[in-house]
Amino acid sequence: ISCYEGPFDIIDVTLPDEECQEIGTRPVSDEERMAAATVEAMLGAEQEINLCRNAHTAYGQAFQRCCSFAWLSAIGGGGLQCLFVGLPFGSCEDYLAAYKTRRPALFWQPEAHESVLQSCTDDGCNEPWSASCQEVVSDWPIPEGTSGDATTDLLSSSSSSSTGDVLLAVGGVILSV
């Protein structure tokens, strides 16, 4: 199975093209296709994101389980932090306990409220969209003049619209009302 792993900054990936077996992707929205500058971009079905999509460890061990985790972060003034990993053996709960012991500075002490969001064995099952961790996902490479977050960029660019449309984000889908 392949699993999402990242975000890049949390798993210390600096050269995604070399360090990821594949770079994770997200679907391109209809709004992004319509705003694309080239025909090739309009036809593109996916945008690379700041997560790897790997099927085995750097040492060749095949993943048996995918996991996603969330906790209150001690970095950058706090807030929600998410982590996505693939495991060649063991449980997501044991991995999270070991990770917290190995990197305690990442967790808001004493109560980080860390939890396993997903523990699954299907291909790509720890995708960030079903884990409520969309805010840690950004486009890769980050397009110039944007935050890298397609939803944020669409809302900010549409907020200056003179049509009077109101945009509403529901479950990751942007609706014009």
mmCIF file with all atom_site columns, C-alpha atoms in Angstrom:
data_model
loop_
_atom_site.group_PDB
_atom_site.id
_atom_site.type_symbol
_atom_site.label_atom_id
_atom_site.label_alt_id
_atom_site.label_comp_id
_atom_site.label_asym_id
_atom_site.label_entity_id
_atom_site.label_seq_id
_atom_site.pdbx_PDB_ins_code
_atom_site.Cartn_x
_atom_site.Cartn_y
_atom_site.Cartn_z
_atom_site.occupancy
_atom_site.B_iso_or_equiv
_atom_site.pdbx_formal_charge
_atom_site.auth_seq_id
_atom_site.auth_comp_id
_atom_site.auth_asym_id
_atom_site.auth_atom_id
_atom_site.pdbx_PDB_model_num
ATOM 1   C CA . ILE A 1 1   ? 0.000   0.000  0.000   1.00 0.00 ? 1   ILE A CA 1
ATOM 2   C CA . SER A 1 2   ? 1.074   3.610  -0.400  1.00 0.00 ? 2   SER A CA 1
ATOM 3   C CA . CYS A 1 3   ? 0.552   6.209  2.300   1.00 0.00 ? 3   CYS A CA 1
ATOM 4   C CA . TYR A 1 4   ? 0.712   9.986  2.507   1.00 0.00 ? 4   TYR A CA 1
ATOM 5   C CA . GLU A 1 5   ? 3.701   11.160 4.542   1.00 0.00 ? 5   GLU A CA 1
ATOM 6   C CA . GLY A 1 6   ? 4.331   14.664 5.717   1.00 0.00 ? 6   GLY A CA 1
ATOM 7   C CA . PRO A 1 7   ? 4.019   17.606 5.672   1.00 0.00 ? 7   PRO A CA 1
ATOM 8   C CA . PHE A 1 8   ? 7.527   18.099 4.307   1.00 0.00 ? 8   PHE A CA 1
ATOM 9   C CA . ASP A 1 9   ? 8.650   20.421 7.134   1.00 0.00 ? 9   ASP A CA 1
ATOM 10  C CA . ILE A 1 10  ? 7.573   17.968 9.859   1.00 0.00 ? 10  ILE A CA 1
ATOM 11  C CA . ILE A 1 11  ? 9.264   14.929 8.270   1.00 0.00 ? 11  ILE A CA 1
ATOM 12  C CA . ASP A 1 12  ? 12.360  16.954 7.292   1.00 0.00 ? 12  ASP A CA 1
ATOM 13  C CA . VAL A 1 13  ? 11.982  16.606 3.517   1.00 0.00 ? 13  VAL A CA 1
ATOM 14  C CA . THR A 1 14  ? 13.933  19.358 1.763   1.00 0.00 ? 14  THR A CA 1
ATOM 15  C CA . LEU A 1 15  ? 14.176  17.872 -1.775  1.00 0.00 ? 15  LEU A CA 1
ATOM 16  C CA . PRO A 1 16  ? 10.774  16.279 -2.473  1.00 0.00 ? 16  PRO A CA 1
ATOM 17  C CA . ASP A 1 17  ? 11.694  15.199 -6.014  1.00 0.00 ? 17  ASP A CA 1
ATOM 18  C CA . GLU A 1 18  ? 14.531  13.120 -4.570  1.00 0.00 ? 18  GLU A CA 1
ATOM 19  C CA . GLU A 1 19  ? 13.236  12.166 -1.116  1.00 0.00 ? 19  GLU A CA 1
ATOM 20  C CA . CYS A 1 20  ? 9.648   11.182 -1.984  1.00 0.00 ? 20  CYS A CA 1
ATOM 21  C CA . GLN A 1 21  ? 8.811   8.077  -4.009  1.00 0.00 ? 21  GLN A CA 1
ATOM 22  C CA . GLU A 1 22  ? 6.001   10.251 -5.406  1.00 0.00 ? 22  GLU A CA 1
ATOM 23  C CA . ILE A 1 23  ? 4.882   13.748 -4.464  1.00 0.00 ? 23  ILE A CA 1
ATOM 24  C CA . GLY A 1 24  ? 1.317   13.729 -3.159  1.00 0.00 ? 24  GLY A CA 1
ATOM 25  C CA . THR A 1 25  ? -1.377  15.398 -5.214  1.00 0.00 ? 25  THR A CA 1
ATOM 26  C CA . ARG A 1 26  ? -4.794  16.920 -4.744  1.00 0.00 ? 26  ARG A CA 1
ATOM 27  C CA . PRO A 1 27  ? -7.559  17.305 -7.327  1.00 0.00 ? 27  PRO A CA 1
ATOM 28  C CA . VAL A 1 28  ? -7.665  20.627 -9.153  1.00 0.00 ? 28  VAL A CA 1
ATOM 29  C CA . SER A 1 29  ? -10.931 22.518 -8.659  1.00 0.00 ? 29  SER A CA 1
ATOM 30  C CA . ASP A 1 30  ? -13.106 23.712 -11.526 1.00 0.00 ? 30  ASP A CA 1
ATOM 31  C CA . GLU A 1 31  ? -12.292 27.302 -10.512 1.00 0.00 ? 31  GLU A CA 1
ATOM 32  C CA . GLU A 1 32  ? -8.558  26.608 -10.797 1.00 0.00 ? 32  GLU A CA 1
ATOM 33  C CA . ARG A 1 33  ? -8.993  25.005 -14.208 1.00 0.00 ? 33  ARG A CA 1
ATOM 34  C CA . MET A 1 34  ? -10.962 28.024 -15.454 1.00 0.00 ? 34  MET A CA 1
ATOM 35  C CA . ALA A 1 35  ? -8.298  30.420 -14.139 1.00 0.00 ? 35  ALA A CA 1
ATOM 36  C CA . ALA A 1 36  ? -5.411  28.450 -15.677 1.00 0.00 ? 36  ALA A CA 1
ATOM 37  C CA . ALA A 1 37  ? -3.150  30.389 -17.993 1.00 0.00 ? 37  ALA A CA 1
ATOM 38  C CA . THR A 1 38  ? -2.413  27.499 -20.372 1.00 0.00 ? 38  THR A CA 1
ATOM 39  C CA . VAL A 1 39  ? -4.349  24.697 -21.996 1.00 0.00 ? 39  VAL A CA 1
ATOM 40  C CA . GLU A 1 40  ? -2.010  22.174 -20.345 1.00 0.00 ? 40  GLU A CA 1
ATOM 41  C CA . ALA A 1 41  ? -2.842  23.589 -16.909 1.00 0.00 ? 41  ALA A CA 1
ATOM 42  C CA . MET A 1 42  ? -6.561  23.578 -17.729 1.00 0.00 ? 42  MET A CA 1
ATOM 43  C CA . LEU A 1 43  ? -6.398  19.869 -18.563 1.00 0.00 ? 43  LEU A CA 1
ATOM 44  C CA . GLY A 1 44  ? -4.313  18.975 -15.490 1.00 0.00 ? 44  GLY A CA 1
ATOM 45  C CA . ALA A 1 45  ? -6.254  16.905 -13.019 1.00 0.00 ? 45  ALA A CA 1
ATOM 46  C CA . GLU A 1 46  ? -3.941  17.199 -10.044 1.00 0.00 ? 46  GLU A CA 1
ATOM 47  C CA . GLN A 1 47  ? -1.760  19.692 -8.173  1.00 0.00 ? 47  GLN A CA 1
ATOM 48  C CA . GLU A 1 48  ? 1.301   18.577 -6.209  1.00 0.00 ? 48  GLU A CA 1
ATOM 49  C CA . ILE A 1 49  ? 1.108   19.167 -2.451  1.00 0.00 ? 49  ILE A CA 1
ATOM 50  C CA . ASN A 1 50  ? 3.526   19.227 0.498   1.00 0.00 ? 50  ASN A CA 1
ATOM 51  C CA . LEU A 1 51  ? 3.110   15.511 1.265   1.00 0.00 ? 51  LEU A CA 1
ATOM 52  C CA . CYS A 1 52  ? 4.959   12.484 -0.093  1.00 0.00 ? 52  CYS A CA 1
ATOM 53  C CA . ARG A 1 53  ? 3.100   9.428  -1.359  1.00 0.00 ? 53  ARG A CA 1
ATOM 54  C CA . ASN A 1 54  ? 5.333   6.490  -0.421  1.00 0.00 ? 54  ASN A CA 1
ATOM 55  C CA . ALA A 1 55  ? 4.903   2.709  -0.453  1.00 0.00 ? 55  ALA A CA 1
ATOM 56  C CA . HIS A 1 56  ? 7.949   1.792  1.631   1.00 0.00 ? 56  HIS A CA 1
ATOM 57  C CA . THR A 1 57  ? 10.535  3.219  4.001   1.00 0.00 ? 57  THR A CA 1
ATOM 58  C CA . ALA A 1 58  ? 13.844  4.653  2.833   1.00 0.00 ? 58  ALA A CA 1
ATOM 59  C CA . TYR A 1 59  ? 15.292  1.221  3.730   1.00 0.00 ? 59  TYR A CA 1
ATOM 60  C CA . GLY A 1 60  ? 12.840  -0.668 1.503   1.00 0.00 ? 60  GLY A CA 1
ATOM 61  C CA . GLN A 1 61  ? 10.409  -1.990 4.122   1.00 0.00 ? 61  GLN A CA 1
ATOM 62  C CA . ALA A 1 62  ? 6.884   -2.104 2.626   1.00 0.00 ? 62  ALA A CA 1
ATOM 63  C CA . PHE A 1 63  ? 4.162   -0.230 4.471   1.00 0.00 ? 63  PHE A CA 1
ATOM 64  C CA . GLN A 1 64  ? 1.498   -2.340 6.162   1.00 0.00 ? 64  GLN A CA 1
ATOM 65  C CA . ARG A 1 65  ? -0.478  0.521  7.724   1.00 0.00 ? 65  ARG A CA 1
ATOM 66  C CA . CYS A 1 66  ? -1.134  4.225  7.110   1.00 0.00 ? 66  CYS A CA 1
ATOM 67  C CA . CYS A 1 67  ? -1.646  6.675  9.973   1.00 0.00 ? 67  CYS A CA 1
ATOM 68  C CA . SER A 1 68  ? -2.615  10.275 10.553  1.00 0.00 ? 68  SER A CA 1
ATOM 69  C CA . PHE A 1 69  ? -2.273  12.163 13.818  1.00 0.00 ? 69  PHE A CA 1
ATOM 70  C CA . ALA A 1 70  ? -3.236  15.547 15.244  1.00 0.00 ? 70  ALA A CA 1
ATOM 71  C CA . TRP A 1 71  ? -2.094  17.486 18.306  1.00 0.00 ? 71  TRP A CA 1
ATOM 72  C CA . LEU A 1 72  ? -1.810  21.006 19.681  1.00 0.00 ? 72  LEU A CA 1
ATOM 73  C CA . SER A 1 73  ? 1.563   22.310 18.582  1.00 0.00 ? 73  SER A CA 1
ATOM 74  C CA . ALA A 1 74  ? 4.131   24.127 20.677  1.00 0.00 ? 74  ALA A CA 1
ATOM 75  C CA . ILE A 1 75  ? 5.625   25.657 17.513  1.00 0.00 ? 75  ILE A CA 1
ATOM 76  C CA . GLY A 1 76  ? 4.607   28.979 16.002  1.00 0.00 ? 76  GLY A CA 1
ATOM 77  C CA . GLY A 1 77  ? 2.285   30.054 18.796  1.00 0.00 ? 77  GLY A CA 1
ATOM 78  C CA . GLY A 1 78  ? 0.379   26.792 18.945  1.00 0.00 ? 78  GLY A CA 1
ATOM 79  C CA . GLY A 1 79  ? -2.473  25.555 16.851  1.00 0.00 ? 79  GLY A CA 1
ATOM 80  C CA . LEU A 1 80  ? -3.367  22.271 15.253  1.00 0.00 ? 80  LEU A CA 1
ATOM 81  C CA . GLN A 1 81  ? -0.562  20.172 13.792  1.00 0.00 ? 81  GLN A CA 1
ATOM 82  C CA . CYS A 1 82  ? -1.051  17.025 11.755  1.00 0.00 ? 82  CYS A CA 1
ATOM 83  C CA . LEU A 1 83  ? 1.313   14.249 10.717  1.00 0.00 ? 83  LEU A CA 1
ATOM 84  C CA . PHE A 1 84  ? 0.836   11.560 8.063   1.00 0.00 ? 84  PHE A CA 1
ATOM 85  C CA . VAL A 1 85  ? 3.014   8.423  7.997   1.00 0.00 ? 85  VAL A CA 1
ATOM 86  C CA . GLY A 1 86  ? 3.245   4.898  6.651   1.00 0.00 ? 86  GLY A CA 1
ATOM 87  C CA . LEU A 1 87  ? 4.330   2.072  8.956   1.00 0.00 ? 87  LEU A CA 1
ATOM 88  C CA . PRO A 1 88  ? 6.049   -1.178 7.975   1.00 0.00 ? 88  PRO A CA 1
ATOM 89  C CA . PHE A 1 89  ? 4.953   -2.767 11.301  1.00 0.00 ? 89  PHE A CA 1
ATOM 90  C CA . GLY A 1 90  ? 3.336   -1.855 14.622  1.00 0.00 ? 90  GLY A CA 1
ATOM 91  C CA . SER A 1 91  ? 0.369   0.293  15.521  1.00 0.00 ? 91  SER A CA 1
ATOM 92  C CA . CYS A 1 92  ? -0.343  3.963  14.965  1.00 0.00 ? 92  CYS A CA 1
ATOM 93  C CA . GLU A 1 93  ? -0.855  4.403  18.719  1.00 0.00 ? 93  GLU A CA 1
ATOM 94  C CA . ASP A 1 94  ? 2.620   3.025  19.497  1.00 0.00 ? 94  ASP A CA 1
ATOM 95  C CA . TYR A 1 95  ? 4.168   5.198  16.760  1.00 0.00 ? 95  TYR A CA 1
ATOM 96  C CA . LEU A 1 96  ? 2.532   8.351  18.161  1.00 0.00 ? 96  LEU A CA 1
ATOM 97  C CA . ALA A 1 97  ? 3.754   7.588  21.692  1.00 0.00 ? 97  ALA A CA 1
ATOM 98  C CA . ALA A 1 98  ? 7.311   7.027  20.417  1.00 0.00 ? 98  ALA A CA 1
ATOM 99  C CA . TYR A 1 99  ? 7.168   10.139 18.211  1.00 0.00 ? 99  TYR A CA 1
ATOM 100 C CA . LYS A 1 100 ? 6.063   12.305 21.128  1.00 0.00 ? 100 LYS A CA 1
ATOM 101 C CA . THR A 1 101 ? 8.933   10.935 23.240  1.00 0.00 ? 101 THR A CA 1
ATOM 102 C CA . ARG A 1 102 ? 11.462  11.498 20.425  1.00 0.00 ? 102 ARG A CA 1
ATOM 103 C CA . ARG A 1 103 ? 10.295  15.027 19.490  1.00 0.00 ? 103 ARG A CA 1
ATOM 104 C CA . PRO A 1 104 ? 8.701   16.506 22.638  1.00 0.00 ? 104 PRO A CA 1
ATOM 105 C CA . ALA A 1 105 ? 9.379   20.099 21.569  1.00 0.00 ? 105 ALA A CA 1
ATOM 106 C CA . LEU A 1 106 ? 6.663   19.785 18.896  1.00 0.00 ? 106 LEU A CA 1
ATOM 107 C CA . PHE A 1 107 ? 3.919   19.129 21.455  1.00 0.00 ? 107 PHE A CA 1
ATOM 108 C CA . TRP A 1 108 ? 2.179   21.713 23.624  1.00 0.00 ? 108 TRP A CA 1
ATOM 109 C CA . GLN A 1 109 ? 2.983   20.635 27.164  1.00 0.00 ? 109 GLN A CA 1
ATOM 110 C CA . PRO A 1 110 ? 1.581   19.179 29.325  1.00 0.00 ? 110 PRO A CA 1
ATOM 111 C CA . GLU A 1 111 ? -1.629  18.510 27.391  1.00 0.00 ? 111 GLU A CA 1
ATOM 112 C CA . ALA A 1 112 ? -1.132  18.280 23.629  1.00 0.00 ? 112 ALA A CA 1
ATOM 113 C CA . HIS A 1 113 ? -4.404  16.383 23.207  1.00 0.00 ? 113 HIS A CA 1
ATOM 114 C CA . GLU A 1 114 ? -2.663  14.213 20.637  1.00 0.00 ? 114 GLU A CA 1
ATOM 115 C CA . SER A 1 115 ? -4.778  11.624 18.894  1.00 0.00 ? 115 SER A CA 1
ATOM 116 C CA . VAL A 1 116 ? -4.703  9.063  16.127  1.00 0.00 ? 116 VAL A CA 1
ATOM 117 C CA . LEU A 1 117 ? -7.089  10.308 13.439  1.00 0.00 ? 117 LEU A CA 1
ATOM 118 C CA . GLN A 1 118 ? -6.685  7.373  11.062  1.00 0.00 ? 118 GLN A CA 1
ATOM 119 C CA . SER A 1 119 ? -5.217  3.890  11.286  1.00 0.00 ? 119 SER A CA 1
ATOM 120 C CA . CYS A 1 120 ? -5.940  2.042  8.056   1.00 0.00 ? 120 CYS A CA 1
ATOM 121 C CA . THR A 1 121 ? -4.635  -0.523 5.592   1.00 0.00 ? 121 THR A CA 1
ATOM 122 C CA . ASP A 1 122 ? -6.002  0.599  2.202   1.00 0.00 ? 122 ASP A CA 1
ATOM 123 C CA . ASP A 1 123 ? -3.960  2.367  -0.469  1.00 0.00 ? 123 ASP A CA 1
ATOM 124 C CA . GLY A 1 124 ? -3.816  6.120  0.248   1.00 0.00 ? 124 GLY A CA 1
ATOM 125 C CA . CYS A 1 125 ? -6.330  5.790  3.087   1.00 0.00 ? 125 CYS A CA 1
ATOM 126 C CA . ASN A 1 126 ? -4.675  8.428  5.301   1.00 0.00 ? 126 ASN A CA 1
ATOM 127 C CA . GLU A 1 127 ? -5.402  11.247 2.866   1.00 0.00 ? 127 GLU A CA 1
ATOM 128 C CA . PRO A 1 128 ? -5.531  14.639 4.594   1.00 0.00 ? 128 PRO A CA 1
ATOM 129 C CA . TRP A 1 129 ? -8.991  15.516 3.278   1.00 0.00 ? 129 TRP A CA 1
ATOM 130 C CA . SER A 1 130 ? -10.689 12.804 5.286   1.00 0.00 ? 130 SER A CA 1
ATOM 131 C CA . ALA A 1 131 ? -8.580  13.504 8.375   1.00 0.00 ? 131 ALA A CA 1
ATOM 132 C CA . SER A 1 132 ? -9.745  17.107 8.944   1.00 0.00 ? 132 SER A CA 1
ATOM 133 C CA . CYS A 1 133 ? -6.179  18.301 8.421   1.00 0.00 ? 133 CYS A CA 1
ATOM 134 C CA . GLN A 1 134 ? -6.659  20.323 5.241   1.00 0.00 ? 134 GLN A CA 1
ATOM 135 C CA . GLU A 1 135 ? -5.047  23.390 6.829   1.00 0.00 ? 135 GLU A CA 1
ATOM 136 C CA . VAL A 1 136 ? -1.605  21.743 6.886   1.00 0.00 ? 136 VAL A CA 1
ATOM 137 C CA . VAL A 1 137 ? -1.771  20.921 3.166   1.00 0.00 ? 137 VAL A CA 1
ATOM 138 C CA . SER A 1 138 ? -0.340  23.446 0.734   1.00 0.00 ? 138 SER A CA 1
ATOM 139 C CA . ASP A 1 139 ? 0.480   23.399 -2.951  1.00 0.00 ? 139 ASP A CA 1
ATOM 140 C CA . TRP A 1 140 ? 4.023   22.402 -3.874  1.00 0.00 ? 140 TRP A CA 1
ATOM 141 C CA . PRO A 1 141 ? 5.910   24.295 -5.001  1.00 0.00 ? 141 PRO A CA 1
ATOM 142 C CA . ILE A 1 142 ? 4.019   27.231 -3.524  1.00 0.00 ? 142 ILE A CA 1
ATOM 143 C CA . PRO A 1 143 ? 2.836   29.415 -6.433  1.00 0.00 ? 143 PRO A CA 1
ATOM 144 C CA . GLU A 1 144 ? 4.187   32.970 -6.361  1.00 0.00 ? 144 GLU A CA 1
ATOM 145 C CA . GLY A 1 145 ? 1.760   35.464 -4.876  1.00 0.00 ? 145 GLY A CA 1
ATOM 146 C CA . THR A 1 146 ? -0.337  32.836 -3.071  1.00 0.00 ? 146 THR A CA 1
ATOM 147 C CA . SER A 1 147 ? -0.382  31.128 0.299   1.00 0.00 ? 147 SER A CA 1
ATOM 148 C CA . GLY A 1 148 ? -0.245  27.693 -1.324  1.00 0.00 ? 148 GLY A CA 1
ATOM 149 C CA . ASP A 1 149 ? -3.685  26.857 0.072   1.00 0.00 ? 149 ASP A CA 1
ATOM 150 C CA . ALA A 1 150 ? -6.148  26.672 -2.821  1.00 0.00 ? 150 ALA A CA 1
ATOM 151 C CA . THR A 1 151 ? -9.200  27.288 -0.627  1.00 0.00 ? 151 THR A CA 1
ATOM 152 C CA . THR A 1 152 ? -7.664  30.353 1.055   1.00 0.00 ? 152 THR A CA 1
ATOM 153 C CA . ASP A 1 153 ? -6.456  31.747 -2.271  1.00 0.00 ? 153 ASP A CA 1
ATOM 154 C CA . LEU A 1 154 ? -9.818  31.218 -3.950  1.00 0.00 ? 154 LEU A CA 1
ATOM 155 C CA . LEU A 1 155 ? -11.672 32.893 -1.086  1.00 0.00 ? 155 LEU A CA 1
ATOM 156 C CA . SER A 1 156 ? -9.297  35.867 -0.997  1.00 0.00 ? 156 SER A CA 1
ATOM 157 C CA . SER A 1 157 ? -9.349  36.362 -4.760  1.00 0.00 ? 157 SER A CA 1
ATOM 158 C CA . SER A 1 158 ? -13.116 36.010 -4.899  1.00 0.00 ? 158 SER A CA 1
ATOM 159 C CA . SER A 1 159 ? -13.783 38.309 -1.959  1.00 0.00 ? 159 SER A CA 1
ATOM 160 C CA . SER A 1 160 ? -13.010 41.290 -4.150  1.00 0.00 ? 160 SER A CA 1
ATOM 161 C CA . SER A 1 161 ? -15.574 40.159 -6.728  1.00 0.00 ? 161 SER A CA 1
ATOM 162 C CA . SER A 1 162 ? -18.038 42.842 -7.746  1.00 0.00 ? 162 SER A CA 1
ATOM 163 C CA . THR A 1 163 ? -20.800 40.340 -8.553  1.00 0.00 ? 163 THR A CA 1
ATOM 164 C CA . GLY A 1 164 ? -22.063 40.267 -4.990  1.00 0.00 ? 164 GLY A CA 1
ATOM 165 C CA . ASP A 1 165 ? -21.716 36.479 -4.827  1.00 0.00 ? 165 ASP A CA 1
ATOM 166 C CA . VAL A 1 166 ? -21.110 35.039 -1.391  1.00 0.00 ? 166 VAL A CA 1
ATOM 167 C CA . LEU A 1 167 ? -18.761 32.084 -1.212  1.00 0.00 ? 167 LEU A CA 1
ATOM 168 C CA . LEU A 1 168 ? -19.339 29.359 1.321   1.00 0.00 ? 168 LEU A CA 1
ATOM 169 C CA . ALA A 1 169 ? -16.868 26.560 2.108   1.00 0.00 ? 169 ALA A CA 1
ATOM 170 C CA . VAL A 1 170 ? -18.639 23.326 3.048   1.00 0.00 ? 170 VAL A CA 1
ATOM 171 C CA . GLY A 1 171 ? -16.609 20.184 3.649   1.00 0.00 ? 171 GLY A CA 1
ATOM 172 C CA . GLY A 1 172 ? -13.768 21.421 1.438   1.00 0.00 ? 172 GLY A CA 1
ATOM 173 C CA . VAL A 1 173 ? -16.112 22.405 -1.413  1.00 0.00 ? 173 VAL A CA 1
ATOM 174 C CA . ILE A 1 174 ? -16.564 26.077 -2.254  1.00 0.00 ? 174 ILE A CA 1
ATOM 175 C CA . LEU A 1 175 ? -20.073 27.077 -3.197  1.00 0.00 ? 175 LEU A CA 1
ATOM 176 C CA . SER A 1 176 ? -21.216 30.375 -4.653  1.00 0.00 ? 176 SER A CA 1
ATOM 177 C CA . VAL A 1 177 ? -24.455 31.505 -3.037  1.00 0.00 ? 177 VAL A CA 1
#
